[in-house]
Amino acid sequence: MPSPYRAIFALPGTKSFSAAGLLGRMPLSMMGIGIVTMVSQLTGRYGLAGALSATVALSAALLGPQISRLVDRHGQRRVLRPATLVSLVAVTALLLCAKYEAPDWTLFACAALVGCVPSVGSMIRSRWAALYGDVPRSLHTAYSFESVLDEMCFVFGPIISIGLSTVWFPEAGPLLAGCFLAVGVFWLTSQRATEPVPHPREQHSRGSALRARGLQVLVATFVATGAIFGSIDVVTVAYAEDLGHKSMASVVLAVYAAGSCIAGALFGLLHFKGAPAPRWLVGVVTMAVSMIPLQLVGNLPLLAVALFVAGLSVAPTMITTMALVEQHVPRAKLTEGMTWVSTGLSVGVALGSSVAGWVIDAAGAEVGYAVPGVSGAVAVLVGLLGYRRLKRPVVPQRGGSTDEQGTAGYAGHADGQPEEQRSLA
């Protein structure tokens, strides 16, 4: 591991909570595509499969920020465990209803409750922010590392989920996703030393973090970006099935995530002095342009190459987005602010997967790749229209430029809590 990444793990507990976060985020890449694969295997209806996946994503979009707002006020352990239990019960019910051919409305009812899953990635990033909030370089590296783990989930998650559902039994992919969620969240919440101290109600200004104008731009842009991701998943599964190699869809999607993973790892080794807003806009534009080759591919190998290139812009854009969230959202609402970005993605995934499913049923899988192309164009348009808001941060840049500054409050405390957390406690 390169030295910048080794340095961020010098503090006690960082390896454990990051590992727990990796397990807890696996459902992010496994649940939606697992439901699509399961329902298409059992019923052959891609429209229904995409609509159920969209329901899960929309439910997470509605419930996720509310869960994160409660976390900011009451702490991760008190909120995440009951929320996760609700999601796990719903997953179990969804699998049983699908297996025993229950009416469609029961599938949608269960899918709506599956979305009670917490935004584990936001929880992990808030822990990094509590440790390195005053050390921009270390925080950039930490966010980059978490983005690499996100992409690792998308490298291995679809392979595992689609592979199990096609080779073993249709419900296997979503079932394993639920197991990962349970282990990851309960392991994470058992680690109290690195848990950010809750901010009491009186420290919260009225209203949601979404009232921040810059955050509104990020969320709106990532609705379109999420539509790219959601539609690519559904269309790729259908496209591979048309070619007689449905199980290879997981490999192709893994290549897409691998490109992002590699780019994110390299991006984390770089240190930028300028404002993040211009880099963010370049990333959004690059992501949109990379959708054009998907309209031209004629076989799975070429599709894999095109998706690998497209993935190179994903992680750097996500990393820069988190840096912008830090600039536009008060620390007392940081977890909620990060979750709103995930919510934008979830809404986009819901829209993208639904529209892609309808397009596939109506016109075929090849035409379906027009959906991510149009979504990319919308993302660029929204980013350009809101760019001026992003250039004017409302939260001052947090000071500190050396690792010594960032760890000064941490060293010497046997309980492993940074000075900021102890002073708030």
Short mmCIF file of C-alpha atoms in Angstrom, two decimals:
data_model
loop_
_atom_site.label_atom_id
_atom_site.label_comp_id
_atom_site.label_asym_id
_atom_site.label_seq_id
_atom_site.Cartn_x
_atom_site.Cartn_y
_atom_site.Cartn_z
CA MET A 1 0.00 0.00 0.00
CA PRO A 2 1.48 3.40 -0.96
CA SER A 3 2.59 5.55 1.98
CA PRO A 4 -0.30 8.08 1.86
CA TYR A 5 -2.74 5.21 2.36
CA ARG A 6 -0.62 3.62 5.10
CA ALA A 7 -0.53 6.94 6.94
CA ILE A 8 -4.29 7.27 7.31
CA PHE A 9 -4.43 3.88 9.05
CA ALA A 10 -1.94 4.90 11.72
CA LEU A 11 -4.72 5.74 14.15
CA PRO A 12 -6.24 2.89 16.19
CA GLY A 13 -9.52 1.47 14.96
CA THR A 14 -9.33 2.80 11.42
CA LYS A 15 -8.67 -0.58 9.82
CA SER A 16 -11.55 -2.22 11.66
CA PHE A 17 -14.23 0.34 10.84
CA SER A 18 -13.12 0.52 7.22
CA ALA A 19 -13.29 -3.28 6.90
CA ALA A 20 -16.74 -3.32 8.50
CA GLY A 21 -17.80 -0.62 6.07
CA LEU A 22 -16.65 -2.73 3.14
CA LEU A 23 -18.92 -5.60 4.21
CA GLY A 24 -21.80 -3.27 5.01
CA ARG A 25 -21.62 -1.68 1.56
CA MET A 26 -21.62 -4.91 -0.42
CA PRO A 27 -25.45 -4.82 -0.69
CA LEU A 28 -25.09 -1.51 -2.53
CA SER A 29 -23.81 -3.43 -5.56
CA MET A 30 -25.56 -6.74 -4.92
CA MET A 31 -29.14 -6.05 -3.91
CA GLY A 32 -30.46 -4.17 -6.94
CA ILE A 33 -28.81 -6.32 -9.56
CA GLY A 34 -29.64 -9.41 -7.47
CA ILE A 35 -33.33 -8.52 -7.52
CA VAL A 36 -33.20 -7.90 -11.27
CA THR A 37 -31.54 -11.27 -11.85
CA MET A 38 -33.82 -13.11 -9.44
CA VAL A 39 -37.09 -11.75 -10.85
CA SER A 40 -35.98 -12.14 -14.46
CA GLN A 41 -35.00 -15.74 -13.71
CA LEU A 42 -38.32 -16.51 -12.01
CA THR A 43 -40.70 -14.58 -14.27
CA GLY A 44 -38.81 -13.42 -17.38
CA ARG A 45 -40.25 -9.91 -16.86
CA TYR A 46 -37.52 -7.28 -17.04
CA GLY A 47 -40.06 -4.50 -16.59
CA LEU A 48 -41.12 -5.92 -13.23
CA ALA A 49 -37.50 -6.62 -12.28
CA GLY A 50 -36.44 -3.05 -13.03
CA ALA A 51 -39.46 -1.60 -11.23
CA LEU A 52 -38.72 -3.59 -8.07
CA SER A 53 -35.08 -2.52 -8.13
CA ALA A 54 -36.27 1.06 -8.60
CA THR A 55 -38.62 0.71 -5.63
CA VAL A 56 -35.75 -0.33 -3.39
CA ALA A 57 -33.65 2.60 -4.62
CA LEU A 58 -36.47 5.12 -4.19
CA SER A 59 -37.23 3.83 -0.71
CA ALA A 60 -33.57 4.20 0.24
CA ALA A 61 -33.64 7.70 -1.23
CA LEU A 62 -36.58 8.68 0.98
CA LEU A 63 -35.50 6.95 4.17
CA GLY A 64 -31.71 7.29 3.97
CA PRO A 65 -31.43 11.02 4.77
CA GLN A 66 -33.89 10.65 7.64
CA ILE A 67 -31.83 7.82 9.11
CA SER A 68 -28.64 9.85 8.72
CA ARG A 69 -30.24 12.90 10.35
CA LEU A 70 -31.08 10.72 13.36
CA VAL A 71 -27.50 9.41 13.35
CA ASP A 72 -26.12 12.97 13.51
CA ARG A 73 -28.28 13.60 16.56
CA HIS A 74 -28.24 10.25 18.39
CA GLY A 75 -25.18 8.34 17.16
CA GLN A 76 -24.59 5.46 14.77
CA ARG A 77 -25.16 2.55 17.14
CA ARG A 78 -28.58 3.68 18.43
CA VAL A 79 -29.98 4.29 14.95
CA LEU A 80 -28.30 1.87 12.55
CA ARG A 81 -29.09 -1.38 14.33
CA PRO A 82 -32.90 -1.08 14.39
CA ALA A 83 -32.94 0.34 10.85
CA THR A 84 -30.91 -2.61 9.61
CA LEU A 85 -33.21 -5.12 11.30
CA VAL A 86 -36.21 -3.64 9.48
CA SER A 87 -34.39 -3.95 6.16
CA LEU A 88 -33.35 -7.54 6.84
CA VAL A 89 -36.91 -8.61 7.67
CA ALA A 90 -38.10 -6.99 4.44
CA VAL A 91 -35.41 -8.77 2.38
CA THR A 92 -36.48 -12.11 3.85
CA ALA A 93 -40.13 -11.41 3.04
CA LEU A 94 -39.27 -10.31 -0.52
CA LEU A 95 -37.39 -13.54 -1.24
CA LEU A 96 -40.23 -15.67 0.12
CA CYS A 97 -42.85 -13.77 -1.90
CA ALA A 98 -40.78 -14.11 -5.07
CA LYS A 99 -40.12 -17.81 -4.53
CA TYR A 100 -43.76 -18.71 -3.86
CA GLU A 101 -45.18 -16.49 -6.63
CA ALA A 102 -47.06 -14.07 -4.42
CA PRO A 103 -48.98 -11.20 -6.10
CA ASP A 104 -46.89 -8.39 -7.52
CA TRP A 105 -48.10 -5.89 -4.93
CA THR A 106 -46.52 -7.94 -2.14
CA LEU A 107 -43.17 -7.75 -3.91
CA PHE A 108 -43.42 -3.97 -4.10
CA ALA A 109 -44.47 -3.70 -0.45
CA CYS A 110 -41.44 -5.68 0.65
CA ALA A 111 -39.11 -3.80 -1.69
CA ALA A 112 -40.26 -0.50 -0.19
CA LEU A 113 -39.13 -1.62 3.27
CA VAL A 114 -35.82 -3.02 2.01
CA GLY A 115 -34.87 0.63 1.40
CA CYS A 116 -34.62 1.18 5.15
CA VAL A 117 -30.98 0.12 4.78
CA PRO A 118 -28.60 2.79 6.18
CA SER A 119 -26.04 4.59 4.04
CA VAL A 120 -22.99 2.74 5.34
CA GLY A 121 -20.59 4.65 3.09
CA SER A 122 -21.69 7.95 4.63
CA MET A 123 -21.20 6.51 8.12
CA ILE A 124 -17.63 5.49 7.32
CA ARG A 125 -16.79 8.83 5.70
CA SER A 126 -18.15 10.69 8.72
CA ARG A 127 -15.77 8.68 10.90
CA TRP A 128 -12.87 9.70 8.69
CA ALA A 129 -14.03 13.32 8.85
CA ALA A 130 -14.10 13.17 12.65
CA LEU A 131 -10.48 11.96 12.66
CA TYR A 132 -9.00 14.00 9.82
CA GLY A 133 -11.38 16.93 9.40
CA ASP A 134 -8.54 19.38 10.03
CA VAL A 135 -6.08 17.64 7.69
CA PRO A 136 -7.31 18.11 4.11
CA ARG A 137 -4.62 15.92 2.54
CA SER A 138 -5.31 12.98 4.83
CA LEU A 139 -9.05 13.38 4.44
CA HIS A 140 -8.69 13.43 0.64
CA THR A 141 -6.69 10.20 0.83
CA ALA A 142 -9.24 8.62 3.18
CA TYR A 143 -12.14 9.55 0.90
CA SER A 144 -10.20 8.17 -2.05
CA PHE A 145 -9.61 4.90 -0.24
CA GLU A 146 -13.31 4.59 0.57
CA SER A 147 -14.17 5.24 -3.06
CA VAL A 148 -11.79 2.45 -4.02
CA LEU A 149 -13.63 0.15 -1.60
CA ASP A 150 -16.92 1.29 -3.14
CA GLU A 151 -15.66 0.21 -6.53
CA MET A 152 -14.31 -3.06 -5.14
CA CYS A 153 -17.89 -3.75 -4.07
CA PHE A 154 -19.00 -3.13 -7.64
CA VAL A 155 -16.19 -5.33 -9.00
CA PHE A 156 -17.07 -8.35 -6.89
CA GLY A 157 -20.69 -7.69 -5.86
CA PRO A 158 -22.36 -8.18 -9.25
CA ILE A 159 -20.19 -11.21 -10.01
CA ILE A 160 -21.21 -12.83 -6.73
CA SER A 161 -24.86 -11.80 -6.91
CA ILE A 162 -25.53 -12.66 -10.55
CA GLY A 163 -23.34 -15.74 -10.39
CA LEU A 164 -25.10 -17.21 -7.36
CA SER A 165 -28.58 -16.39 -8.70
CA THR A 166 -27.89 -17.96 -12.11
CA VAL A 167 -25.81 -20.96 -11.05
CA TRP A 168 -27.20 -21.86 -7.61
CA PHE A 169 -30.78 -20.61 -7.07
CA PRO A 170 -32.47 -17.32 -8.06
CA GLU A 171 -32.78 -15.92 -4.53
CA ALA A 172 -29.13 -16.55 -3.60
CA GLY A 173 -27.76 -13.14 -4.62
CA PRO A 174 -30.13 -10.96 -2.56
CA LEU A 175 -29.90 -13.43 0.32
CA LEU A 176 -26.12 -13.08 0.57
CA ALA A 177 -26.44 -9.30 0.25
CA GLY A 178 -28.61 -9.30 3.36
CA CYS A 179 -26.03 -11.36 5.23
CA PHE A 180 -23.28 -8.90 4.32
CA LEU A 181 -25.45 -6.03 5.53
CA ALA A 182 -26.10 -7.66 8.91
CA VAL A 183 -22.45 -8.52 9.58
CA GLY A 184 -21.10 -5.17 8.38
CA VAL A 185 -23.50 -2.92 10.29
CA PHE A 186 -23.37 -4.83 13.57
CA TRP A 187 -19.57 -5.03 13.42
CA LEU A 188 -19.32 -1.32 12.65
CA THR A 189 -21.66 -0.23 15.41
CA SER A 190 -19.77 -2.34 17.94
CA GLN A 191 -16.74 -0.04 17.45
CA ARG A 192 -17.52 2.85 19.79
CA ALA A 193 -14.08 4.51 20.04
CA THR A 194 -14.15 5.89 16.49
CA GLU A 195 -17.88 6.66 16.38
CA PRO A 196 -18.47 10.39 15.83
CA VAL A 197 -20.00 12.08 18.85
CA PRO A 198 -23.67 12.99 18.20
CA HIS A 199 -24.59 16.65 17.83
CA PRO A 200 -27.47 17.61 20.14
CA ARG A 201 -30.61 19.13 18.68
CA GLU A 202 -29.57 22.62 19.77
CA GLN A 203 -26.47 22.40 17.53
CA HIS A 204 -28.64 21.84 14.47
CA SER A 205 -29.99 24.79 12.59
CA ARG A 206 -33.57 24.50 11.49
CA GLY A 207 -34.32 22.51 8.40
CA SER A 208 -32.50 19.89 6.42
CA ALA A 209 -28.94 19.95 5.15
CA LEU A 210 -30.50 19.99 1.69
CA ARG A 211 -31.28 23.67 2.18
CA ALA A 212 -27.63 24.36 1.28
CA ARG A 213 -27.66 25.65 -2.30
CA GLY A 214 -24.43 23.94 -3.26
CA LEU A 215 -25.66 20.60 -1.96
CA GLN A 216 -28.81 21.00 -4.05
CA VAL A 217 -26.66 21.19 -7.19
CA LEU A 218 -24.67 18.10 -6.23
CA VAL A 219 -27.80 16.08 -5.46
CA ALA A 220 -29.59 17.12 -8.65
CA THR A 221 -26.56 16.28 -10.78
CA PHE A 222 -26.20 12.92 -9.13
CA VAL A 223 -29.79 12.02 -9.85
CA ALA A 224 -28.78 12.02 -13.51
CA THR A 225 -25.52 10.26 -12.67
CA GLY A 226 -27.40 7.55 -10.79
CA ALA A 227 -29.58 7.05 -13.85
CA ILE A 228 -26.39 6.19 -15.73
CA PHE A 229 -25.47 3.51 -13.21
CA GLY A 230 -28.96 2.04 -12.86
CA SER A 231 -29.60 1.81 -16.57
CA ILE A 232 -26.19 0.33 -17.36
CA ASP A 233 -26.80 -2.50 -14.87
CA VAL A 234 -30.18 -3.48 -16.27
CA VAL A 235 -29.27 -3.04 -19.94
CA THR A 236 -26.03 -5.00 -19.61
CA VAL A 237 -27.81 -8.00 -18.07
CA ALA A 238 -30.40 -7.97 -20.88
CA TYR A 239 -27.77 -7.39 -23.57
CA ALA A 240 -25.68 -10.32 -22.36
CA GLU A 241 -28.79 -12.53 -22.29
CA ASP A 242 -29.61 -11.59 -25.89
CA LEU A 243 -26.12 -12.78 -26.86
CA GLY A 244 -26.61 -16.03 -24.95
CA HIS A 245 -24.16 -15.22 -22.14
CA LYS A 246 -26.25 -13.82 -19.31
CA SER A 247 -23.81 -14.90 -16.60
CA MET A 248 -21.06 -12.84 -18.30
CA ALA A 249 -22.95 -9.64 -17.45
CA SER A 250 -21.40 -9.72 -13.98
CA VAL A 251 -17.90 -9.84 -15.48
CA VAL A 252 -18.61 -6.92 -17.80
CA LEU A 253 -20.03 -4.83 -14.96
CA ALA A 254 -17.02 -5.75 -12.84
CA VAL A 255 -14.74 -4.36 -15.55
CA TYR A 256 -16.70 -1.09 -15.38
CA ALA A 257 -16.12 -0.92 -11.63
CA ALA A 258 -12.47 -1.95 -12.03
CA GLY A 259 -11.79 1.11 -14.17
CA SER A 260 -13.25 3.32 -11.47
CA CYS A 261 -11.32 1.45 -8.76
CA ILE A 262 -7.97 1.96 -10.49
CA ALA A 263 -8.68 5.63 -11.17
CA GLY A 264 -9.75 6.21 -7.56
CA ALA A 265 -6.60 4.59 -6.17
CA LEU A 266 -4.37 6.79 -8.33
CA PHE A 267 -6.45 9.88 -7.61
CA GLY A 268 -5.91 9.39 -3.88
CA LEU A 269 -2.13 9.71 -4.34
CA LEU A 270 -2.51 13.19 -5.83
CA HIS A 271 -2.84 16.41 -3.85
CA PHE A 272 -4.64 19.35 -5.40
CA LYS A 273 -4.22 22.97 -4.36
CA GLY A 274 -7.04 24.53 -6.35
CA ALA A 275 -10.75 24.58 -5.61
CA PRO A 276 -12.56 21.26 -6.17
CA ALA A 277 -15.48 22.70 -8.16
CA PRO A 278 -13.67 22.85 -11.55
CA ARG A 279 -12.38 19.27 -11.13
CA TRP A 280 -15.89 18.13 -10.30
CA LEU A 281 -17.35 19.68 -13.45
CA VAL A 282 -14.61 18.13 -15.61
CA GLY A 283 -15.44 14.76 -14.06
CA VAL A 284 -19.16 15.08 -14.80
CA VAL A 285 -18.49 16.07 -18.42
CA THR A 286 -16.01 13.21 -18.89
CA MET A 287 -18.50 10.74 -17.45
CA ALA A 288 -21.14 11.89 -19.92
CA VAL A 289 -18.84 11.74 -22.94
CA SER A 290 -17.79 8.20 -22.00
CA MET A 291 -21.37 7.02 -22.57
CA ILE A 292 -21.17 7.68 -26.31
CA PRO A 293 -19.12 4.55 -27.23
CA LEU A 294 -21.74 2.34 -25.58
CA GLN A 295 -24.08 3.14 -28.45
CA LEU A 296 -21.59 1.64 -30.93
CA VAL A 297 -20.49 -1.66 -29.39
CA GLY A 298 -21.49 -4.90 -31.06
CA ASN A 299 -20.24 -7.60 -28.70
CA LEU A 300 -19.37 -8.21 -25.05
CA PRO A 301 -15.56 -7.75 -25.32
CA LEU A 302 -15.97 -4.32 -26.91
CA LEU A 303 -18.63 -3.44 -24.35
CA ALA A 304 -16.22 -4.38 -21.55
CA VAL A 305 -13.51 -2.12 -23.00
CA ALA A 306 -15.95 0.78 -23.38
CA LEU A 307 -17.20 0.38 -19.83
CA PHE A 308 -13.65 0.18 -18.43
CA VAL A 309 -12.84 3.53 -20.04
CA ALA A 310 -16.14 4.97 -18.79
CA GLY A 311 -15.33 3.83 -15.26
CA LEU A 312 -12.12 5.88 -15.12
CA SER A 313 -14.07 9.06 -14.42
CA VAL A 314 -16.45 7.68 -11.79
CA ALA A 315 -14.37 7.45 -8.58
CA PRO A 316 -12.49 10.77 -9.05
CA THR A 317 -15.83 12.53 -9.51
CA MET A 318 -17.28 10.91 -6.39
CA ILE A 319 -14.20 11.79 -4.32
CA THR A 320 -14.38 15.42 -5.41
CA THR A 321 -18.10 15.45 -4.63
CA MET A 322 -17.43 14.54 -1.00
CA ALA A 323 -14.90 17.36 -0.77
CA LEU A 324 -17.59 19.75 -2.00
CA VAL A 325 -20.09 18.41 0.52
CA GLU A 326 -17.61 19.29 3.27
CA GLN A 327 -17.49 22.85 1.96
CA HIS A 328 -21.24 23.35 1.69
CA VAL A 329 -22.64 21.51 4.73
CA PRO A 330 -21.98 22.24 8.45
CA ARG A 331 -20.20 19.49 10.33
CA ALA A 332 -23.23 18.94 12.56
CA LYS A 333 -25.10 17.80 9.42
CA LEU A 334 -22.22 16.15 7.56
CA THR A 335 -23.58 12.59 7.64
CA GLU A 336 -26.94 13.81 6.41
CA GLY A 337 -25.28 15.87 3.67
CA MET A 338 -23.27 12.91 2.41
CA THR A 339 -26.38 10.76 2.49
CA TRP A 340 -28.27 13.27 0.36
CA VAL A 341 -25.66 12.72 -2.37
CA SER A 342 -26.27 8.98 -2.06
CA THR A 343 -29.98 9.73 -2.16
CA GLY A 344 -29.55 11.57 -5.45
CA LEU A 345 -27.76 8.53 -6.81
CA SER A 346 -30.49 6.23 -5.50
CA VAL A 347 -33.24 8.26 -7.13
CA GLY A 348 -31.27 8.23 -10.37
CA VAL A 349 -30.67 4.49 -10.15
CA ALA A 350 -34.41 4.01 -9.65
CA LEU A 351 -35.28 6.14 -12.66
CA GLY A 352 -32.54 4.68 -14.82
CA SER A 353 -33.35 1.04 -14.05
CA SER A 354 -37.09 1.59 -14.57
CA VAL A 355 -36.72 3.46 -17.85
CA ALA A 356 -34.13 0.97 -19.07
CA GLY A 357 -36.45 -1.94 -18.27
CA TRP A 358 -39.30 -0.36 -20.21
CA VAL A 359 -37.03 0.44 -23.18
CA ILE A 360 -35.70 -3.13 -23.23
CA ASP A 361 -39.20 -4.63 -23.16
CA ALA A 362 -40.33 -2.27 -25.93
CA ALA A 363 -37.32 -1.98 -28.26
CA GLY A 364 -34.60 -4.40 -27.19
CA ALA A 365 -31.39 -4.31 -25.18
CA GLU A 366 -29.20 -2.48 -27.73
CA VAL A 367 -31.54 0.51 -27.76
CA GLY A 368 -31.38 0.51 -23.97
CA TYR A 369 -27.88 2.02 -23.98
CA ALA A 370 -29.46 5.29 -25.12
CA VAL A 371 -30.72 5.71 -21.55
CA PRO A 372 -27.25 6.23 -19.95
CA GLY A 373 -26.31 8.45 -22.88
CA VAL A 374 -29.25 10.79 -22.30
CA SER A 375 -28.67 10.67 -18.53
CA GLY A 376 -25.07 11.81 -18.99
CA ALA A 377 -26.19 14.77 -21.07
CA VAL A 378 -28.68 15.79 -18.37
CA ALA A 379 -25.95 15.55 -15.70
CA VAL A 380 -23.75 17.94 -17.68
CA LEU A 381 -26.60 20.40 -18.17
CA VAL A 382 -27.49 20.48 -14.46
CA GLY A 383 -23.82 20.77 -13.48
CA LEU A 384 -23.29 23.72 -15.79
CA LEU A 385 -26.41 25.50 -14.61
CA GLY A 386 -25.48 25.15 -10.94
CA TYR A 387 -21.72 25.59 -11.22
CA ARG A 388 -21.71 29.13 -9.81
CA ARG A 389 -23.20 27.89 -6.53
CA LEU A 390 -20.39 25.38 -6.11
CA LYS A 391 -17.72 28.03 -6.52
CA ARG A 392 -18.88 29.80 -3.35
CA PRO A 393 -18.47 27.51 -0.32
CA VAL A 394 -20.51 28.41 2.73
CA VAL A 395 -18.39 26.40 5.20
CA PRO A 396 -14.84 27.73 5.72
CA GLN A 397 -11.99 25.45 4.72
CA ARG A 398 -10.83 23.58 7.80
CA GLY A 399 -7.27 24.35 8.69
CA GLY A 400 -4.24 22.15 8.96
CA SER A 401 -1.94 20.73 6.34
CA THR A 402 0.21 18.19 8.10
CA ASP A 403 -0.45 14.81 9.63
CA GLU A 404 0.98 16.05 12.92
CA GLN A 405 -1.75 18.67 13.17
CA GLY A 406 -4.43 16.12 12.44
CA THR A 407 -3.24 13.59 15.01
CA ALA A 408 -2.23 15.95 17.77
CA GLY A 409 -5.59 15.67 19.48
CA TYR A 410 -5.67 11.91 19.04
CA ALA A 411 -2.37 10.86 20.54
CA GLY A 412 -2.15 10.08 24.20
CA HIS A 413 -5.79 9.15 24.82
CA ALA A 414 -6.22 5.58 25.90
CA ASP A 415 -9.84 5.54 24.88
CA GLY A 416 -8.91 6.27 21.28
CA GLN A 417 -11.12 9.34 20.92
CA PRO A 418 -9.81 12.44 19.15
CA GLU A 419 -9.66 15.67 21.15
CA GLU A 420 -12.62 17.15 19.29
CA GLN A 421 -14.83 14.24 20.28
CA ARG A 422 -13.72 14.39 23.92
CA SER A 423 -14.42 18.11 24.17
CA LEU A 424 -17.92 17.61 22.75
CA ALA A 425 -18.68 14.62 24.93
#
